[in-house]
XYZ file of C-alpha atoms in Angstrom:
229
model
C 138.485 -5.912 157.826
C 134.926 -7.025 156.942
C 135.282 -5.485 153.487
C 138.575 -7.306 152.909
C 137.013 -10.600 153.996
C 134.103 -10.056 151.602
C 136.518 -9.389 148.741
C 138.455 -12.557 149.579
C 135.251 -14.615 149.675
C 134.129 -13.231 146.312
C 137.509 -14.012 144.765
C 137.458 -17.546 146.172
C 133.947 -18.034 144.841
C 135.095 -16.937 141.393
C 138.188 -19.136 141.570
C 136.464 -22.269 142.897
C 132.708 -22.190 142.500
C 132.186 -20.545 139.109
C 134.103 -23.200 137.124
C 132.311 -25.921 139.106
C 128.908 -24.473 138.191
C 129.952 -24.120 134.551
C 131.191 -27.701 134.215
C 129.073 -29.698 136.680
C 125.751 -27.907 136.276
C 125.761 -26.581 132.713
C 128.374 -28.791 131.042
C 130.309 -25.768 129.741
C 133.950 -26.601 129.072
C 133.414 -30.234 130.072
C 131.376 -33.105 128.707
C 128.853 -34.431 131.224
C 126.513 -36.185 128.793
C 126.127 -36.419 125.041
C 122.697 -35.164 124.122
C 120.933 -37.069 121.353
C 123.442 -39.941 121.436
C 121.997 -43.433 121.365
C 124.989 -44.738 123.334
C 126.188 -44.559 126.944
C 129.679 -44.507 128.462
C 130.789 -46.269 131.634
C 133.748 -44.585 133.337
C 135.751 -45.799 136.313
C 137.813 -43.587 138.632
C 140.598 -43.910 141.223
C 142.354 -47.085 140.033
C 144.021 -49.189 139.058
C 143.616 -51.506 142.003
C 145.226 -54.979 142.077
C 142.137 -56.636 143.588
C 139.169 -55.000 141.877
C 140.433 -53.753 138.516
C 141.226 -57.269 137.172
C 137.747 -58.484 138.191
C 136.146 -55.499 136.508
C 138.181 -56.047 133.344
C 137.086 -59.700 133.330
C 133.445 -58.627 133.583
C 133.782 -56.040 130.815
C 135.415 -58.636 128.578
C 132.652 -61.194 129.190
C 130.016 -58.602 128.289
C 132.022 -57.232 125.328
C 131.934 -53.699 126.743
C 134.566 -51.032 126.257
C 134.891 -48.489 129.067
C 136.985 -45.503 130.080
C 139.322 -45.559 133.074
C 140.432 -42.308 134.720
C 143.526 -43.542 136.499
C 145.605 -42.046 139.290
C 149.163 -41.564 138.024
C 150.916 -42.913 141.109
C 148.819 -46.099 140.912
C 149.430 -46.464 137.191
C 153.124 -46.235 138.011
C 152.742 -48.944 140.658
C 150.614 -51.326 138.556
C 151.747 -50.873 134.943
C 150.529 -54.358 134.021
C 146.938 -53.280 134.700
C 147.318 -50.189 132.536
C 148.753 -52.378 129.776
C 145.820 -54.773 130.121
C 143.269 -51.932 129.893
C 144.934 -50.703 126.727
C 145.364 -54.135 125.161
C 141.704 -54.983 125.775
C 140.557 -51.838 123.999
C 139.574 -49.531 126.840
C 140.263 -45.791 126.864
C 142.652 -44.512 129.528
C 142.286 -41.005 130.915
C 143.841 -39.144 133.830
C 142.665 -38.446 137.377
C 145.710 -36.520 138.723
C 148.997 -38.078 139.860
C 147.626 -38.358 143.406
C 143.956 -38.247 144.355
C 143.973 -34.648 145.528
C 141.519 -31.858 144.792
C 142.548 -29.183 142.318
C 141.172 -26.659 144.799
C 144.133 -27.238 147.136
C 146.838 -27.491 144.466
C 148.711 -24.658 142.805
C 148.016 -24.566 139.041
C 151.683 -25.202 138.202
C 151.717 -28.221 140.524
C 148.656 -29.633 138.801
C 150.209 -29.167 135.377
C 153.377 -30.929 136.484
C 151.345 -33.802 137.927
C 149.253 -34.174 134.774
C 152.324 -34.121 132.566
C 153.925 -36.795 134.757
C 150.783 -38.938 134.690
C 150.477 -38.591 130.919
C 154.104 -39.678 130.491
C 153.602 -42.720 132.738
C 150.618 -43.850 130.681
C 152.341 -43.093 127.380
C 155.405 -45.109 128.377
C 153.175 -48.128 129.056
C 150.708 -47.874 126.169
C 152.483 -45.799 123.528
C 149.562 -43.340 123.548
C 149.480 -40.024 125.404
C 146.123 -39.464 127.131
C 144.072 -36.324 126.518
C 140.937 -37.140 128.505
C 140.914 -35.803 132.066
C 138.532 -35.954 135.014
C 139.546 -33.861 138.041
C 138.997 -35.582 141.404
C 135.475 -34.879 142.706
C 134.899 -32.934 139.484
C 136.477 -29.822 141.018
C 138.273 -27.299 138.814
C 139.706 -23.864 139.516
C 139.205 -20.863 137.276
C 142.761 -21.176 135.965
C 142.191 -24.864 135.198
C 139.060 -23.935 133.295
C 140.790 -21.214 131.261
C 144.198 -22.757 130.619
C 143.725 -26.533 130.251
C 142.700 -26.399 126.605
C 144.830 -29.364 125.522
C 142.801 -31.762 127.682
C 139.246 -32.956 127.112
C 137.583 -32.564 130.512
C 134.951 -35.156 131.392
C 132.288 -34.809 134.070
C 129.321 -37.193 134.466
C 125.530 -37.304 134.363
C 124.866 -40.437 136.459
C 126.513 -41.611 139.661
C 125.546 -44.365 142.087
C 127.504 -43.278 145.193
C 129.366 -46.546 144.822
C 132.302 -45.253 146.854
C 130.232 -46.112 149.943
C 129.456 -49.682 150.991
C 126.171 -48.545 152.545
C 123.270 -50.164 150.709
C 125.477 -52.774 149.079
C 125.225 -53.828 145.449
C 121.444 -53.437 145.489
C 121.788 -49.668 145.940
C 124.227 -49.419 143.028
C 122.032 -51.562 140.780
C 118.843 -49.598 141.516
C 120.478 -46.214 141.031
C 122.003 -47.200 137.731
C 118.970 -48.933 136.252
C 116.643 -46.230 137.533
C 118.619 -43.317 136.105
C 120.621 -44.297 133.014
C 119.400 -42.759 129.769
C 120.882 -42.727 126.291
C 123.760 -40.255 126.081
C 124.745 -40.594 129.741
C 128.251 -40.650 131.174
C 128.217 -42.980 134.191
C 130.647 -42.471 137.071
C 131.784 -45.554 139.016
C 134.943 -46.608 140.879
C 137.340 -49.546 140.713
C 139.269 -48.558 143.847
C 138.119 -47.692 147.370
C 141.376 -46.360 148.792
C 140.590 -42.643 148.400
C 139.478 -40.246 151.168
C 135.818 -40.722 152.058
C 135.528 -44.090 150.298
C 135.077 -47.585 151.733
C 137.912 -49.897 150.749
C 135.637 -52.830 149.875
C 133.006 -50.764 148.043
C 134.156 -51.668 144.491
C 133.067 -55.261 145.077
C 129.479 -54.021 145.336
C 129.914 -52.203 142.038
C 131.171 -55.334 140.314
C 128.283 -57.438 141.648
C 125.752 -54.789 140.571
C 127.212 -54.511 137.070
C 126.707 -58.219 136.452
C 122.961 -57.483 136.469
C 123.113 -53.961 135.045
C 125.029 -54.927 131.894
C 122.517 -57.637 131.028
C 119.548 -55.349 131.641
C 121.009 -52.533 129.544
C 121.692 -54.988 126.748
C 118.037 -56.085 126.835
C 117.088 -52.403 126.517
C 119.209 -52.141 123.389
C 121.716 -49.742 124.945
C 125.248 -49.754 123.541
C 128.136 -49.078 125.965
C 131.182 -47.329 124.461
C 134.371 -45.460 125.331
C 134.255 -41.708 125.870
C 135.873 -41.027 122.506
C 133.105 -43.057 120.835
C 130.181 -41.457 122.656
């Protein structure tokens, strides 16, 4: 029995942990930062959200910044006008599963069906089929890693833990300004309705970005979409 349990644990480690180490730690099979680039990319997960996404889009427009949104398919389906606005204002739209559920607890065929559905939802709104994909929490399985060649998988190099309201906008601002370097992919959120997140947390992110965008501009940093990084 002990031997069987050890075999199961090894197989699970191979199926879950190895692809995570490859992508999250070493950036193999996924882009987590663009070495030697002079630019940076802001990315926003978990939306769209009818309260926070419009405010974020307003702020991006004021600062003339193009970003990348990894949207949840079911929310894109519910708020197509926000997806249309993202597209019309020049932002890149990627996928973040049809529901915010970890790949580790989904069968590979279920994930593929969900991604295909999400891609079709976005394509029907924008006329463009998305190819950029960020798995929730950055978690991939071994089969995802080996078989999802038609998608460009995006990880991140800077996060501000902005899913939590603890520390307010000051925490988000300090973590971003203290860590962003040229070539970075920055992970933020425009929705707080996912497991483990605080519902009002995106407001802190928006307040912090009002300062962060101006400071990065004074540093001469250019903010672009993922496909322009």
